[in-house]
Amino acid sequence: MESLQREIADDAVFDDDFGFDPAALSSASPAAQQQLTETPTGSDTESIADTPLVAGVDQAFFDDQAISAVVVLQGGEVVERTHAITDLSIPYIPGLLAFREGGPIVAALETLDCDPDLLCVDGSGRIHYRQAGLATHIGVVFDTPSIGVAKNLLCGSPQESVDDRPTGWRTPIEADDAVDCADGMIIGYAYQSRQYESSNRHINPLYVSPGHRVAVDTTVDLVAALCDGYKLPEPTRLADSYADDLKAELS
DNA sequence: GCGACAG
DNA sequence: ATCTTGTCGC
C-alpha cells in the first residue's frame, strides 16, 4: 500500500494546473458577481459559465458503512448534491486513510452529473508521510485539481506556534523527518479561517495542503476564498451537514 | 523499545 | 470519525 502511495505522489502535480480564475471563487453568488462584472451592453451569461464548480466531499459513518456526501457549489450556490453508501472493510490507520475512505468517495463522485473544477477534500493532501494523503489520492484518481483541508496535523511542523491566532493568519508547514521529501520543504499551511475576537475560548487552525494540480500557496488562498464566516470552507461544511442528514434518515 | 498519528 | 448538555457570546 505504501508503494502505491509513492506512485500516487509521483503522479501528483504540486503546481497550479487548473483552468479557472481563483479570483472567481469568491463566496458571492453568481448573481452578485454578475452585477459586479456586468457591462452596460450586458451579455450576462458569461460570468456564470466562468464561475468554477467546487465540490465539497465529506463522510459520516454508521455500522461499518460510509456515507459519502458531495455538494457542488458554483459561486456560493449549490448546483448539485449526491451521495453513496458503501461498506467499509479497512480500519482507520494513520497514513492509510485513503484506502479506507477513498473507494467510498470515488463511488459518490462517480454519480455526479457535472464535473467539478476543484475537489475540496476533508483530510490531508501533501501533508502526509509519503506526500499522498486522501486529497492527493482522490485528485490523482480523477486527474482533477484538489485540495486537502484537515482539522488536525498529521506530520510536518508549523514554522510558528499556531496557538490562538487571529482570523486570516497563516504559517507554512515544513516537512520534517517523518515526511518523504526534502527537509524544510513547504508542504502545506496552518490557516486560521476563523477566530473569536474577545473570548475565553479559541478556535484551532485548519491544516491545508495541495492535493493535485494546485500549488501550496494557492491552496491557502483557495481555502481563504471558500470560507464564509465559518471555520470550514463552505463546500466542506455543506457536505458535512448533508452527510449528517443522510445518516439521521438512515438511523 | 518509545512516541506520534488525517478521519 | 463517534458518543453528547450546557453554556458563552454576538
XYZ file of C-alpha atoms (C1' of nucleotides) in Angstrom:
268
model
C 0.000 0.000 0.000
C 2.812 2.358 0.860
C 4.416 1.790 -2.530
C 1.144 2.628 -4.252
C 1.158 5.900 -2.329
C 4.652 6.673 -3.585
C 3.414 6.140 -7.134
C 0.474 8.416 -6.496
C 2.820 11.049 -5.111
C 4.916 10.719 -8.268
C 1.840 11.280 -10.439
C 0.684 14.198 -8.307
C 1.337 17.729 -9.519
C 2.011 20.214 -6.735
C 1.886 23.240 -9.015
C -1.004 25.250 -10.382
C -2.623 23.475 -13.313
C -6.306 24.296 -13.325
C -8.461 26.113 -15.805
C -10.223 28.718 -13.713
C -9.536 32.074 -12.182
C -9.027 31.783 -8.404
C -10.482 35.271 -8.082
C -13.782 33.944 -9.469
C -14.098 31.654 -6.456
C -15.440 34.207 -4.002
C -18.370 33.155 -1.874
C -20.503 35.774 -3.599
C -23.362 34.279 -5.606
C -23.143 34.157 -9.401
C -25.876 36.763 -9.496
C -23.864 39.099 -7.296
C -20.724 38.510 -9.316
C -22.714 39.128 -12.440
C -23.809 42.515 -11.203
C -20.249 43.410 -10.390
C -18.938 42.389 -13.774
C -21.924 43.302 -15.894
C -21.222 45.568 -18.789
C -23.659 48.298 -19.917
C -24.420 46.291 -23.022
C -24.818 43.274 -20.738
C -24.099 39.821 -22.023
C -24.878 38.231 -18.694
C -24.400 34.538 -19.321
C -20.631 34.531 -19.290
C -19.885 35.196 -15.644
C -21.974 32.226 -14.543
C -20.384 29.896 -17.032
C -16.938 31.101 -15.993
C -17.554 30.568 -12.315
C -15.761 27.376 -11.240
C -17.570 24.356 -9.827
C -16.191 23.365 -6.426
C -17.144 20.009 -4.935
C -17.005 19.532 -1.172
C -16.643 15.940 -0.010
C -17.269 14.638 3.495
C -18.407 11.479 5.197
C -20.355 10.158 8.139
C -20.164 6.608 9.463
C -22.704 4.129 10.675
C -22.464 0.394 11.272
C -19.284 -0.145 9.271
C -20.770 1.780 6.402
C -19.514 5.046 4.955
C -21.980 7.706 3.886
C -20.072 9.799 1.355
C -21.672 13.134 0.589
C -20.758 15.517 -2.212
C -22.038 19.070 -2.543
C -21.081 21.118 -5.593
C -21.055 24.897 -5.320
C -20.776 27.477 -8.037
C -20.156 30.941 -6.671
C -21.731 30.125 -3.334
C -24.805 28.393 -4.741
C -25.489 24.666 -4.554
C -25.759 23.282 -8.081
C -25.658 19.561 -7.308
C -25.696 17.111 -4.401
C -25.075 13.403 -4.445
C -24.031 10.607 -2.129
C -23.093 6.958 -1.880
C -23.362 4.432 0.921
C -20.561 1.900 0.954
C -19.484 -0.965 3.188
C -16.214 -0.390 4.995
C -13.643 -3.139 5.207
C -10.387 -1.432 6.127
C -9.926 0.152 9.562
C -8.600 3.642 10.121
C -4.821 3.657 10.160
C -2.965 6.988 10.215
C -1.295 7.406 6.845
C -3.584 4.900 5.150
C -6.845 6.798 5.347
C -7.200 6.853 1.555
C -7.558 3.079 1.492
C -10.458 3.226 3.917
C -12.277 6.268 2.573
C -11.012 6.621 -0.983
C -13.251 3.949 -2.529
C -16.446 5.280 -0.929
C -15.613 8.819 -2.037
C -14.879 7.696 -5.592
C -18.224 5.879 -5.628
C -20.030 9.093 -4.720
C -18.098 11.270 -7.160
C -18.837 8.858 -9.988
C -22.560 9.531 -9.631
C -22.027 13.232 -10.239
C -23.635 14.728 -13.358
C -21.351 17.746 -13.545
C -17.594 17.620 -13.469
C -16.059 19.863 -10.823
C -13.144 22.195 -11.428
C -11.884 21.608 -7.898
C -12.346 18.957 -5.225
C -12.278 20.104 -1.615
C -11.482 17.033 0.471
C -11.650 16.544 4.223
C -8.197 15.336 5.201
C -4.621 15.939 4.199
C -3.135 16.146 0.740
C 0.598 16.634 0.570
C 0.831 16.816 4.356
C 1.373 13.076 4.533
C 4.276 10.686 5.207
C 4.542 9.803 1.520
C 3.007 13.048 0.212
C -0.089 11.133 -0.833
C -2.914 11.877 1.580
C -6.598 11.370 0.838
C -6.930 14.618 -1.146
C -3.964 13.729 -3.325
C -5.233 10.197 -3.830
C -8.673 11.373 -4.966
C -7.242 14.160 -7.122
C -4.891 11.828 -8.961
C -7.552 9.145 -9.483
C -9.805 11.668 -11.257
C -6.926 13.793 -12.521
C -8.859 16.751 -11.148
C -7.419 19.678 -9.177
C -7.876 19.004 -5.471
C -7.010 20.431 -2.069
C -6.929 18.865 1.384
C -8.435 20.533 4.447
C -7.699 18.830 7.772
C -8.627 19.780 11.323
C -5.515 18.164 12.748
C -1.894 17.951 11.694
C -0.700 14.517 10.581
C 3.001 15.316 10.167
C 5.343 18.172 9.404
C 5.889 21.183 11.614
C 4.474 24.711 11.650
C 7.076 27.476 11.288
C 5.409 29.411 14.101
C 3.280 28.431 17.058
C -0.337 28.040 15.987
C -1.794 28.959 19.374
C -4.694 31.403 19.458
C -4.123 33.244 16.198
C -6.396 35.880 14.623
C -8.673 35.314 11.637
C -6.735 35.167 8.382
C -3.420 34.244 9.986
C -1.311 31.566 8.316
C 2.061 29.875 8.715
C 3.838 27.344 6.488
C 4.096 23.663 7.400
C 7.578 22.328 6.760
C 8.407 18.706 6.017
C 10.209 17.006 8.893
C 11.936 13.639 9.008
C 8.587 11.854 9.030
C 7.882 13.165 5.529
C 9.276 11.529 2.442
C 10.824 14.648 0.863
C 13.495 17.274 1.401
C 13.557 18.530 4.969
C 12.088 22.007 5.252
C 10.010 21.724 2.064
C 6.762 23.688 2.446
C 4.067 21.032 2.145
C 1.093 22.969 3.480
C -0.142 25.754 5.733
C -1.838 26.179 9.054
C -4.651 28.615 8.319
C -6.799 30.361 10.890
C -10.082 30.593 8.985
C -11.944 31.939 11.972
C -11.216 33.201 15.498
C -13.208 34.687 18.364
C -12.446 38.322 18.945
C -12.591 38.687 22.695
C -13.403 35.414 24.321
C -12.159 32.814 26.707
C -12.459 30.111 24.100
C -10.425 29.857 20.948
C -10.577 28.015 17.614
C -7.792 25.839 16.227
C -6.484 26.472 12.732
C -7.095 24.316 9.663
C -4.207 22.407 8.125
C -4.433 22.785 4.372
C -2.285 21.195 1.696
C -2.223 20.636 -2.051
C -3.982 17.544 -3.326
C -3.255 17.586 -7.046
C -2.564 20.306 -9.651
C -2.552 23.096 -7.056
C 0.497 24.850 -5.577
C 0.860 25.136 -1.821
C 0.437 28.920 -1.691
C -2.565 28.776 -3.992
C -4.084 26.149 -1.719
C -4.328 28.557 1.219
C -5.704 31.295 -0.991
C -8.383 28.974 -2.332
C -9.367 27.880 1.167
C -9.486 31.502 2.305
C -11.769 32.317 -0.622
C -14.023 29.337 0.086
C -14.528 30.127 3.781
C -17.539 32.272 4.556
C -17.590 33.117 8.242
C -17.267 29.557 9.472
C -14.214 27.511 10.329
C -14.690 25.134 7.404
C -14.852 26.054 3.706
C -18.479 26.211 2.514
C -18.302 23.159 0.218
C -16.943 21.053 3.082
C -19.348 22.469 5.620
C -22.370 21.757 3.421
C -21.149 18.262 2.535
C -20.633 17.656 6.243
C -24.180 18.568 7.196
C -25.588 16.713 4.184
C -23.780 13.580 5.354
C -25.215 14.088 8.836
C -28.729 14.461 7.428
C -28.364 11.281 5.398
C -27.133 9.449 8.445
C -30.083 10.668 10.503
C -32.522 9.402 7.866
C -30.709 6.114 7.852
C -30.589 5.638 11.610
C 11.856 -0.148 22.501
C 9.206 4.633 22.719
C 6.370 8.145 20.832
C 3.289 10.135 17.057
C -0.629 9.501 14.477
C -5.765 12.958 8.841
C -10.833 10.577 9.581
C -14.909 9.552 12.879
C -18.303 8.739 17.064
C -20.707 9.187 21.989
C -23.348 14.152 23.882
C -25.646 19.077 27.674
C -24.980 23.036 28.741
C -23.028 27.355 28.010
C -20.700 31.524 26.491
C -21.005 35.412 23.260
C -22.652 38.357 19.346
